[in-house]
Short mmCIF file of C-alpha atoms and ligand atoms in Angstrom, two decimals:
data_model
loop_
_atom_site.label_atom_id
_atom_site.label_comp_id
_atom_site.label_asym_id
_atom_site.label_seq_id
_atom_site.Cartn_x
_atom_site.Cartn_y
_atom_site.Cartn_z
CA MET X 448 44.43 -0.63 -39.60
CA THR X 449 43.01 1.54 -36.75
CA ARG X 450 45.14 4.60 -35.95
CA ARG X 451 45.31 5.27 -32.19
CA ARG X 452 45.78 8.62 -30.38
CA PHE X 453 45.76 9.89 -26.81
CA PRO X 454 42.29 11.02 -25.69
CA ARG X 455 41.96 14.71 -24.73
CA TRP X 456 40.83 15.68 -21.21
CA HIS X 457 37.54 17.25 -22.37
CA GLU X 458 36.69 13.96 -24.11
CA VAL X 459 37.34 11.85 -20.99
CA ARG X 460 35.70 14.14 -18.44
CA PRO X 461 32.04 13.40 -19.33
CA TYR X 462 32.62 9.69 -18.52
CA LEU X 463 33.90 10.37 -15.03
CA ARG X 464 30.59 11.29 -13.43
CA THR X 465 27.27 9.89 -14.60
CA GLY X 466 24.92 11.75 -12.26
CA PRO X 467 24.68 14.18 -9.37
CA ILE X 468 26.75 13.33 -6.28
CA ARG X 469 24.36 11.75 -3.77
CA ARG X 470 24.73 13.11 -0.29
CA SER X 471 23.87 10.12 1.83
CA SER X 472 23.92 6.38 1.53
CA ILE X 473 20.11 6.43 1.76
CA ASP X 474 19.92 8.70 -1.28
CA ARG X 475 22.31 6.41 -3.13
CA ARG X 476 20.41 3.27 -2.31
CA LEU X 477 17.06 4.85 -3.22
CA ALA X 478 18.39 6.29 -6.46
CA SER X 479 19.61 2.85 -7.46
CA ALA X 480 16.04 1.52 -7.25
CA ALA X 481 14.26 1.93 -10.58
CA THR X 482 11.23 -0.22 -9.75
CA ILE X 483 9.20 -1.26 -6.70
CA PRO X 484 10.80 -4.75 -6.79
CA ASP X 485 14.19 -2.93 -6.66
CA LEU X 486 12.99 -1.06 -3.56
CA ARG X 487 11.87 -4.38 -2.13
CA SER X 488 15.43 -5.73 -2.53
CA VAL X 489 16.87 -2.68 -0.76
CA ALA X 490 14.30 -3.07 2.02
CA ARG X 491 15.15 -6.73 2.47
CA ARG X 492 18.77 -5.84 3.21
CA HIS X 493 17.96 -3.06 5.66
CA VAL X 494 15.42 -4.42 8.12
CA PRO X 495 15.38 -7.59 10.23
CA ARG X 496 14.15 -10.65 8.43
CA ALA X 497 11.02 -10.97 10.63
CA VAL X 498 10.00 -7.38 9.86
CA PHE X 499 10.53 -7.82 6.12
CA ASP X 500 8.59 -11.10 6.14
CA TYR X 501 5.75 -9.54 8.12
CA VAL X 502 5.25 -7.05 5.27
CA ASP X 503 6.17 -9.25 2.32
CA GLY X 504 4.40 -12.41 3.41
CA ALA X 505 0.80 -13.55 3.05
CA ALA X 506 -1.36 -16.33 4.50
CA GLU X 507 -0.69 -20.06 4.29
CA SER X 508 0.65 -21.06 0.84
CA GLU X 509 0.51 -17.38 -0.28
CA THR X 510 -1.54 -18.46 -3.30
CA SER X 511 -4.00 -15.56 -3.05
CA LEU X 512 -1.17 -13.03 -3.33
CA ARG X 513 0.62 -14.92 -6.09
CA ARG X 514 -2.56 -15.14 -8.14
CA SER X 515 -3.25 -11.42 -7.72
CA ARG X 516 0.22 -10.69 -9.14
CA ASP X 517 -0.16 -13.28 -11.90
CA ALA X 518 -3.42 -11.64 -12.96
CA PHE X 519 -1.59 -8.35 -13.57
CA ALA X 520 0.97 -10.26 -15.64
CA ARG X 521 -1.90 -11.59 -17.80
CA VAL X 522 -3.07 -8.08 -18.73
CA GLU X 523 -2.81 -7.21 -22.39
CA PHE X 524 -3.09 -3.51 -23.21
CA VAL X 525 -4.67 -2.23 -26.41
CA PRO X 526 -2.72 0.89 -27.47
CA ARG X 527 -3.84 3.64 -29.82
CA VAL X 528 -1.08 5.50 -31.65
CA LEU X 529 -0.77 9.08 -32.98
CA GLN X 530 -2.75 10.61 -30.10
CA ASP X 531 -0.49 13.56 -29.02
CA VAL X 532 0.36 12.34 -25.53
CA SER X 533 2.82 15.11 -24.77
CA ASN X 534 0.65 16.04 -21.77
CA VAL X 535 -1.32 13.34 -20.01
CA ASP X 536 -3.52 14.00 -17.01
CA PRO X 537 -3.74 11.03 -14.61
CA SER X 538 -5.93 12.89 -12.09
CA THR X 539 -9.34 11.61 -11.16
CA SER X 540 -12.17 12.12 -8.71
CA ILE X 541 -12.41 9.89 -5.65
CA LEU X 542 -15.55 10.26 -3.50
CA GLY X 543 -16.13 13.71 -4.88
CA ARG X 544 -12.58 15.02 -4.29
CA ARG X 545 -9.90 15.54 -6.86
CA ALA X 546 -6.95 13.13 -6.57
CA ALA X 547 -3.76 13.62 -8.59
CA LEU X 548 -3.64 9.87 -9.36
CA PRO X 549 -6.11 6.97 -9.09
CA ILE X 550 -4.11 5.67 -6.13
CA VAL X 551 -4.82 5.49 -2.38
CA PHE X 552 -2.18 4.54 0.22
CA ALA X 553 -3.80 1.54 1.92
CA PRO X 554 -4.17 1.18 5.68
CA THR X 555 -1.33 -0.86 7.19
CA GLY X 556 -0.97 -1.73 10.86
CA PHE X 557 2.25 -1.30 12.91
CA THR X 558 3.75 1.07 10.35
CA ARG X 559 6.41 2.39 12.76
CA LEU X 560 7.77 -1.14 12.93
CA MET X 561 8.97 -0.82 9.33
CA HIS X 562 10.69 2.51 10.05
CA GLN X 563 10.35 4.84 12.99
CA ALA X 564 9.09 7.62 10.68
CA GLY X 565 5.90 5.52 10.36
CA GLU X 566 2.44 6.80 9.52
CA PRO X 567 3.27 10.56 9.56
CA ALA X 568 5.88 9.99 6.83
CA VAL X 569 3.41 8.04 4.68
CA ALA X 570 0.68 10.63 5.22
CA ARG X 571 3.04 13.51 4.31
CA VAL X 572 4.05 11.80 1.06
CA ALA X 573 0.35 11.22 0.22
CA GLU X 574 -0.24 14.92 0.92
CA ARG X 575 2.55 15.96 -1.43
CA MET X 576 1.39 13.52 -4.11
CA GLY X 577 -2.23 14.69 -3.79
CA ILE X 578 -3.69 11.24 -3.04
CA PRO X 579 -5.68 9.89 -0.07
CA TYR X 580 -4.03 8.06 2.82
CA ALA X 581 -5.89 5.61 5.07
CA LEU X 582 -4.76 5.25 8.70
CA SER X 583 -5.31 1.80 10.24
CA THR X 584 -7.07 1.04 13.55
CA LEU X 585 -3.84 -0.83 14.28
CA GLY X 586 -1.77 2.26 13.56
CA THR X 587 1.20 3.19 15.69
CA THR X 588 0.40 6.93 15.44
CA SER X 589 -2.84 8.48 16.71
CA PRO X 590 -5.38 10.07 14.33
CA GLU X 591 -4.62 13.45 15.93
CA ASP X 592 -0.87 13.13 15.31
CA VAL X 593 -1.37 12.03 11.71
CA ALA X 594 -3.66 15.04 11.19
CA ALA X 595 -1.00 17.35 12.63
CA ALA X 596 1.70 15.81 10.42
CA ALA X 597 -0.29 16.04 7.17
CA PRO X 598 -3.02 18.63 7.64
CA GLY X 599 -3.58 19.00 3.88
CA ALA X 600 -3.86 15.26 3.11
CA ASP X 601 -7.19 13.65 2.30
CA ARG X 602 -7.16 11.42 5.41
CA TRP X 603 -9.26 8.27 5.62
CA PHE X 604 -9.69 6.24 8.78
CA GLN X 605 -9.82 2.44 8.58
CA LEU X 606 -11.91 0.73 11.23
CA TYR X 607 -11.91 -2.80 12.52
CA LEU X 608 -15.06 -3.36 14.54
CA TRP X 609 -14.12 -5.04 17.78
CA ASN X 610 -16.39 -6.34 20.51
CA ASP X 611 -16.45 -3.09 22.45
CA ARG X 612 -18.77 -1.15 20.09
CA GLU X 613 -18.78 1.95 22.30
CA ALA X 614 -14.96 2.16 22.12
CA ALA X 615 -15.11 1.70 18.33
CA LEU X 616 -17.64 4.53 18.12
CA ASP X 617 -15.41 6.73 20.25
CA LEU X 618 -12.55 6.11 17.85
CA VAL X 619 -14.76 7.03 14.90
CA ARG X 620 -15.68 10.31 16.63
CA ARG X 621 -11.99 11.02 17.29
CA ALA X 622 -11.17 10.48 13.63
CA ARG X 623 -14.05 12.78 12.63
CA ALA X 624 -12.88 15.48 15.04
CA ALA X 625 -9.34 15.18 13.66
CA GLY X 626 -10.65 15.94 10.14
CA PHE X 627 -10.61 12.48 8.62
CA THR X 628 -12.98 12.63 5.65
CA THR X 629 -13.78 8.99 4.97
CA LEU X 630 -14.39 5.87 7.02
CA VAL X 631 -13.16 2.50 5.70
CA LEU X 632 -14.64 -0.59 7.35
CA THR X 633 -12.54 -3.70 6.77
CA VAL X 634 -14.70 -6.82 6.71
CA ASP X 635 -12.35 -9.65 5.72
CA THR X 636 -10.83 -10.13 9.15
CA PRO X 637 -13.29 -11.99 11.44
CA VAL X 638 -10.27 -13.99 12.61
CA ALA X 639 -6.58 -13.75 11.76
CA GLY X 640 -5.22 -15.43 8.63
CA ALA X 641 -2.38 -17.89 9.19
CA ARG X 642 0.78 -16.02 8.18
CA LEU X 643 3.22 -18.83 8.31
CA ARG X 644 6.35 -16.71 7.87
CA ASP X 645 5.48 -14.86 11.10
CA ILE X 646 4.96 -18.15 12.92
CA HIS X 647 8.25 -19.59 11.63
CA ASN X 648 10.09 -16.39 12.52
CA GLY X 649 8.59 -16.31 16.03
CA PHE X 650 7.52 -12.76 15.21
CA THR X 651 5.86 -10.82 18.03
CA ILE X 652 4.85 -7.20 18.58
CA PRO X 653 6.88 -5.62 20.07
CA PRO X 654 9.87 -7.78 19.00
CA THR X 655 11.17 -9.88 21.89
CA LEU X 656 14.79 -10.00 22.92
CA SER X 657 16.37 -13.36 22.26
CA VAL X 658 19.69 -14.71 21.06
CA ARG X 659 18.36 -14.41 17.55
CA THR X 660 17.44 -10.76 18.17
CA PHE X 661 20.97 -9.98 19.33
CA VAL X 662 22.45 -11.58 16.24
CA ASP X 663 20.03 -9.57 14.16
CA MET X 664 21.13 -6.35 15.89
CA THR X 665 24.62 -6.81 14.49
CA LEU X 666 23.22 -7.37 11.00
CA HIS X 667 20.76 -4.44 11.03
CA PRO X 668 22.22 -1.92 13.47
CA GLY X 669 20.46 1.04 11.84
CA TRP X 670 16.99 -0.39 12.32
CA TRP X 671 17.70 -1.33 15.92
CA PHE X 672 19.29 2.03 16.70
CA ASP X 673 16.16 3.76 15.40
CA LYS X 674 13.90 1.46 17.40
CA LEU X 675 15.75 1.90 20.67
CA THR X 676 16.31 5.65 20.43
CA THR X 677 12.83 6.79 19.37
CA GLU X 678 9.35 6.60 20.95
CA PRO X 679 8.59 2.98 21.87
CA LEU X 680 6.51 1.09 19.35
CA ARG X 681 2.93 0.80 20.52
CA PHE X 682 -0.59 0.91 19.14
CA ALA X 683 -1.96 4.38 19.18
CA VAL X 684 -5.51 3.40 20.14
CA PHE X 685 -5.15 0.03 21.88
CA SER X 686 -3.54 -0.59 25.21
CA GLU X 687 -3.77 -4.30 24.42
CA THR X 688 -0.40 -5.46 23.10
CA GLY X 689 1.89 -8.43 23.39
CA GLY X 690 1.99 -11.72 21.52
CA THR X 691 1.78 -12.38 17.84
CA VAL X 692 -0.26 -10.25 15.47
CA ALA X 693 -2.63 -13.17 15.04
CA ASP X 694 -3.13 -13.40 18.82
CA LEU X 695 -4.00 -9.74 18.94
CA ILE X 696 -6.47 -9.94 16.06
CA ASP X 697 -8.12 -12.96 17.60
CA ARG X 698 -8.33 -11.26 21.00
CA VAL X 699 -9.61 -7.92 19.81
CA PHE X 700 -11.73 -8.53 16.71
CA ASP X 701 -15.24 -9.72 16.56
CA PRO X 702 -16.31 -12.71 14.47
CA THR X 703 -20.00 -11.99 15.22
CA ILE X 704 -20.08 -8.89 12.97
CA THR X 705 -22.89 -8.91 10.36
CA ILE X 706 -24.45 -6.53 7.88
CA ALA X 707 -26.62 -5.20 10.75
CA ASP X 708 -23.50 -3.70 12.35
CA PHE X 709 -22.82 -1.97 9.11
CA ALA X 710 -26.24 -0.29 9.23
CA TRP X 711 -25.44 0.93 12.74
CA LEU X 712 -22.16 2.40 11.55
CA ARG X 713 -23.85 4.01 8.57
CA GLU X 714 -26.02 5.88 11.10
CA ALA X 715 -23.02 6.93 13.19
CA TRP X 716 -20.82 8.25 10.34
CA ASP X 717 -22.19 10.98 8.12
CA GLY X 718 -19.26 11.09 5.67
CA PRO X 719 -18.38 8.70 2.85
CA LEU X 720 -18.26 5.05 3.94
CA VAL X 721 -16.05 2.51 2.15
CA ILE X 722 -16.28 -1.25 2.71
CA LYS X 723 -12.95 -3.01 2.25
CA GLY X 724 -12.59 -6.73 1.67
CA ILE X 725 -15.46 -7.50 -0.76
CA GLN X 726 -14.79 -10.59 -2.87
CA THR X 727 -18.08 -11.50 -4.54
CA VAL X 728 -20.87 -9.88 -6.54
CA GLU X 729 -23.43 -10.91 -3.89
CA ASP X 730 -21.56 -9.13 -1.07
CA ALA X 731 -20.93 -6.09 -3.26
CA ARG X 732 -24.69 -5.78 -3.83
CA ALA X 733 -25.46 -6.32 -0.14
CA VAL X 734 -23.13 -3.58 1.16
CA VAL X 735 -24.21 -1.10 -1.51
CA ASP X 736 -27.87 -1.83 -0.70
CA ALA X 737 -26.97 -1.14 2.94
CA GLY X 738 -25.58 2.30 2.02
CA ALA X 739 -21.85 1.93 1.19
CA ASP X 740 -20.53 4.76 -0.98
CA ALA X 741 -17.63 2.68 -2.25
CA LEU X 742 -16.12 -0.75 -1.86
CA VAL X 743 -12.66 -2.24 -2.17
CA ILE X 744 -12.39 -5.58 -3.92
CA SER X 745 -9.67 -7.01 -1.74
CA ASN X 746 -8.42 -10.20 -0.14
CA HIS X 747 -6.21 -8.15 2.20
CA GLY X 748 -3.19 -8.59 -0.02
CA GLY X 749 -3.53 -12.37 0.39
CA ARG X 750 -3.03 -12.10 4.14
CA GLN X 751 -6.37 -13.56 5.21
CA LEU X 752 -8.17 -16.31 3.21
CA ASP X 753 -5.76 -18.25 1.06
CA ARG X 754 -6.91 -19.28 -2.41
CA ALA X 755 -9.39 -16.38 -2.33
CA PRO X 756 -10.95 -14.87 -5.48
CA THR X 757 -8.49 -12.78 -7.47
CA PRO X 758 -9.51 -9.08 -7.34
CA LEU X 759 -8.69 -8.22 -10.97
CA GLU X 760 -10.78 -11.17 -12.14
CA GLN X 761 -13.71 -10.16 -9.90
CA LEU X 762 -13.58 -6.53 -11.02
CA PRO X 763 -15.70 -6.57 -14.23
CA GLY X 764 -18.58 -8.54 -12.63
CA ILE X 765 -18.68 -6.31 -9.52
CA VAL X 766 -18.49 -3.10 -11.59
CA ASP X 767 -21.37 -4.41 -13.72
CA ALA X 768 -23.43 -5.16 -10.63
CA VAL X 769 -22.90 -1.96 -8.58
CA GLY X 770 -20.70 0.43 -10.58
CA ASP X 771 -23.57 2.86 -11.21
CA ARG X 772 -24.34 3.13 -7.48
CA ALA X 773 -20.92 3.03 -5.78
CA GLU X 774 -17.27 3.58 -6.54
CA VAL X 775 -15.30 0.36 -6.92
CA TYR X 776 -11.64 0.16 -5.90
CA LEU X 777 -9.30 -2.79 -5.94
CA ASP X 778 -6.13 -3.86 -4.19
CA GLY X 779 -3.62 -6.68 -3.85
CA GLY X 780 -0.36 -7.25 -5.61
CA VAL X 781 0.01 -3.83 -7.24
CA LEU X 782 3.72 -3.26 -7.79
CA ASN X 783 3.77 -1.14 -10.95
CA GLY X 784 1.99 1.98 -12.19
CA ALA X 785 0.91 -0.10 -15.20
CA ASP X 786 -1.07 -2.38 -12.83
CA VAL X 787 -3.01 0.71 -11.75
CA VAL X 788 -3.68 1.66 -15.38
CA ALA X 789 -4.94 -1.88 -16.09
CA ALA X 790 -7.28 -1.90 -13.09
CA VAL X 791 -8.70 1.53 -13.99
CA ALA X 792 -9.22 0.48 -17.62
CA MET X 793 -11.06 -2.60 -16.39
CA GLY X 794 -13.45 -0.51 -14.29
CA ALA X 795 -11.81 0.43 -10.98
CA ARG X 796 -12.12 4.06 -9.85
CA ALA X 797 -8.88 3.75 -7.92
CA VAL X 798 -6.37 1.27 -6.60
CA LEU X 799 -5.06 0.86 -3.06
CA VAL X 800 -1.39 0.06 -2.60
CA GLY X 801 0.11 -1.33 0.60
CA ARG X 802 3.41 -3.19 0.22
CA ALA X 803 4.65 -0.89 -2.55
CA TYR X 804 4.97 2.08 -0.17
CA LEU X 805 6.02 -0.11 2.77
CA TYR X 806 9.01 -1.40 0.78
CA GLY X 807 9.96 2.25 0.30
CA LEU X 808 9.47 2.99 3.98
CA MET X 809 11.70 0.06 5.00
CA ALA X 810 14.31 1.00 2.41
CA GLY X 811 14.64 4.65 3.36
CA GLY X 812 11.95 6.11 5.65
CA GLU X 813 10.02 9.08 4.26
CA ARG X 814 12.37 9.47 1.28
CA GLY X 815 11.79 5.82 0.47
CA VAL X 816 8.02 6.29 0.41
CA GLU X 817 8.59 9.34 -1.76
CA ARG X 818 10.67 7.20 -4.12
CA ALA X 819 7.94 4.53 -4.26
CA GLY X 820 5.41 7.24 -5.14
CA ALA X 821 7.67 8.68 -7.83
CA ILE X 822 8.25 5.26 -9.39
CA LEU X 823 4.52 4.47 -9.50
CA THR X 824 3.71 7.92 -10.91
CA LYS X 825 6.30 7.63 -13.64
CA GLU X 826 5.21 4.13 -14.64
CA LEU X 827 1.55 5.10 -14.63
CA THR X 828 2.13 8.22 -16.75
CA ARG X 829 4.43 6.46 -19.20
CA THR X 830 1.94 3.58 -19.63
CA MET X 831 -0.86 6.07 -20.37
CA GLN X 832 1.36 7.75 -22.97
CA LEU X 833 2.31 4.47 -24.63
CA LEU X 834 -1.38 3.48 -24.61
CA GLY X 835 -2.35 6.75 -26.24
CA ALA X 836 -4.58 7.69 -23.28
CA ARG X 837 -4.51 11.40 -22.46
CA CYS X 838 -6.73 11.28 -19.38
CA ILE X 839 -8.36 8.76 -17.06
CA ASP X 840 -11.60 8.88 -19.07
CA ASP X 841 -9.66 7.49 -22.05
CA LEU X 842 -8.99 4.35 -20.02
CA ASP X 843 -12.05 2.23 -20.72
CA THR X 844 -12.58 -1.49 -21.10
CA SER X 845 -11.42 -1.39 -24.72
CA ARG X 846 -7.87 -0.61 -23.49
CA ALA X 847 -7.04 -3.70 -21.40
CA ARG X 848 -8.05 -7.33 -21.40
CA LEU X 849 -6.98 -10.45 -19.53
CA ARG X 850 -5.28 -13.17 -21.54
CA ASP X 851 -5.79 -16.78 -20.53
CA ARG X 852 -2.11 -17.16 -19.77
C1 FMN A 549 2.02 -5.00 6.64
C2 FMN A 549 0.57 -4.87 6.27
C3 FMN A 549 -0.33 -4.46 7.23
C4 FMN A 549 -1.68 -4.31 6.92
N1 FMN A 549 -2.56 -3.85 7.88
C5 FMN A 549 -3.86 -3.62 7.53
C6 FMN A 549 -4.75 -3.04 8.46
O1 FMN A 549 -4.38 -2.74 9.58
N2 FMN A 549 -6.02 -2.84 8.05
C7 FMN A 549 -6.47 -3.17 6.79
O2 FMN A 549 -7.65 -2.95 6.47
N3 FMN A 549 -5.64 -3.70 5.89
C8 FMN A 549 -4.35 -3.93 6.22
N4 FMN A 549 -3.49 -4.44 5.30
C9 FMN A 549 -3.98 -4.73 3.94
C10 FMN A 549 -3.82 -3.49 3.04
O3 FMN A 549 -4.69 -2.48 3.42
C11 FMN A 549 -4.12 -3.83 1.57
O4 FMN A 549 -5.37 -4.46 1.47
C12 FMN A 549 -3.04 -4.75 0.97
O5 FMN A 549 -1.78 -4.40 1.47
C13 FMN A 549 -3.04 -4.63 -0.54
O6 FMN A 549 -2.10 -5.47 -1.10
P1 FMN A 549 -0.58 -4.99 -1.50
O7 FMN A 549 0.16 -4.89 -0.21
O8 FMN A 549 -0.08 -6.12 -2.34
O9 FMN A 549 -0.71 -3.66 -2.19
C14 FMN A 549 -2.13 -4.62 5.60
C15 FMN A 549 -1.21 -5.02 4.64
C16 FMN A 549 0.14 -5.14 4.95
C17 FMN A 549 1.10 -5.57 3.88
#
């Protein structure tokens, strides 16, 4: 029979507090998120439904995005054991500069919609993490203000070519003058993809006031308070606003763009030029022949063409075709540091992430982006250790393969 006794105080005390006292509710909610999907759940509770869906959603049946994620689930790693992985170095070189991780924060439009801290917060976190950050043409902070916020970040500028070529060129010059190192031309957006969640939500930029908006204010007072008490949300480089995102893209972007425009841009920009939105071997060859320094295999996170090629599946063929002449990056559906490790092992120089940091931004502003970065870093490092890879060069094609299912 068990003999019972009263516990002593020093035996009980360790159970009473399991961690440091968190100062604010933001810290508490961020600390409770152990993964990017956890951050996504926090984000979902804290911003209006239409804002969350704008970030989370993709085009039409969302099959492109789902397949991108499924492809990462089909990865099988090939670990080596007994490799002394006490110190792993995940740093790499991206376009001739050292990056602390093979990760780039992708360009995302309207970032201040997710949280008023917006692009400067994302750029500052990228600066602290030692990775590049790409500012979108559809940004809600100007290139000059992003430069002032994160002077030490490797800043890239993402360009959409619109019909006023002179204005586009002016913007490129502004980015250059503000110290942006790299130009990213996005080529998968001749017209807007059909993002059905936005249509069903009646989502417009800026959000319109309706009965539904007022109801939402009571559910997400923090988001609305931030919106109404900080600088109004507007595009930093376009005066053209109003209507749905798709309306804006259709009004401003140019479906006549061809490879000839790319040659013209190559002349105008003397720094590294990255083409984003390549989905076939043929197009990869064409843009590298035309002078691209790097390309991003991307279907825009599934937000443009639905049922598009899956980037991870396209990666080996494209690396084979152009990998000795240009750096190859990939994006779409990356939600875990292990996804980054898989893509690098399969030939990518780096991986762009969009939603992963935006979930963090919606969940907790700059600290949320910081948390997203910390989660990805930890997962990436741990995966390298478990794989027995001490540095990025150890991640070659022998370390990851795609299973059929
Ligand atoms: C809310 C949102 C806005 C975006 N805006 C842009 C943009 O302005 N320019 C661009 O080239 N890509 C844009 N993208 C695409 C991202 O750069 C990137 O290709 C995509 O997010 C990668 O997929 P992931 O979000 O699953 O990581 C956007 C993506 C999201 C989620």
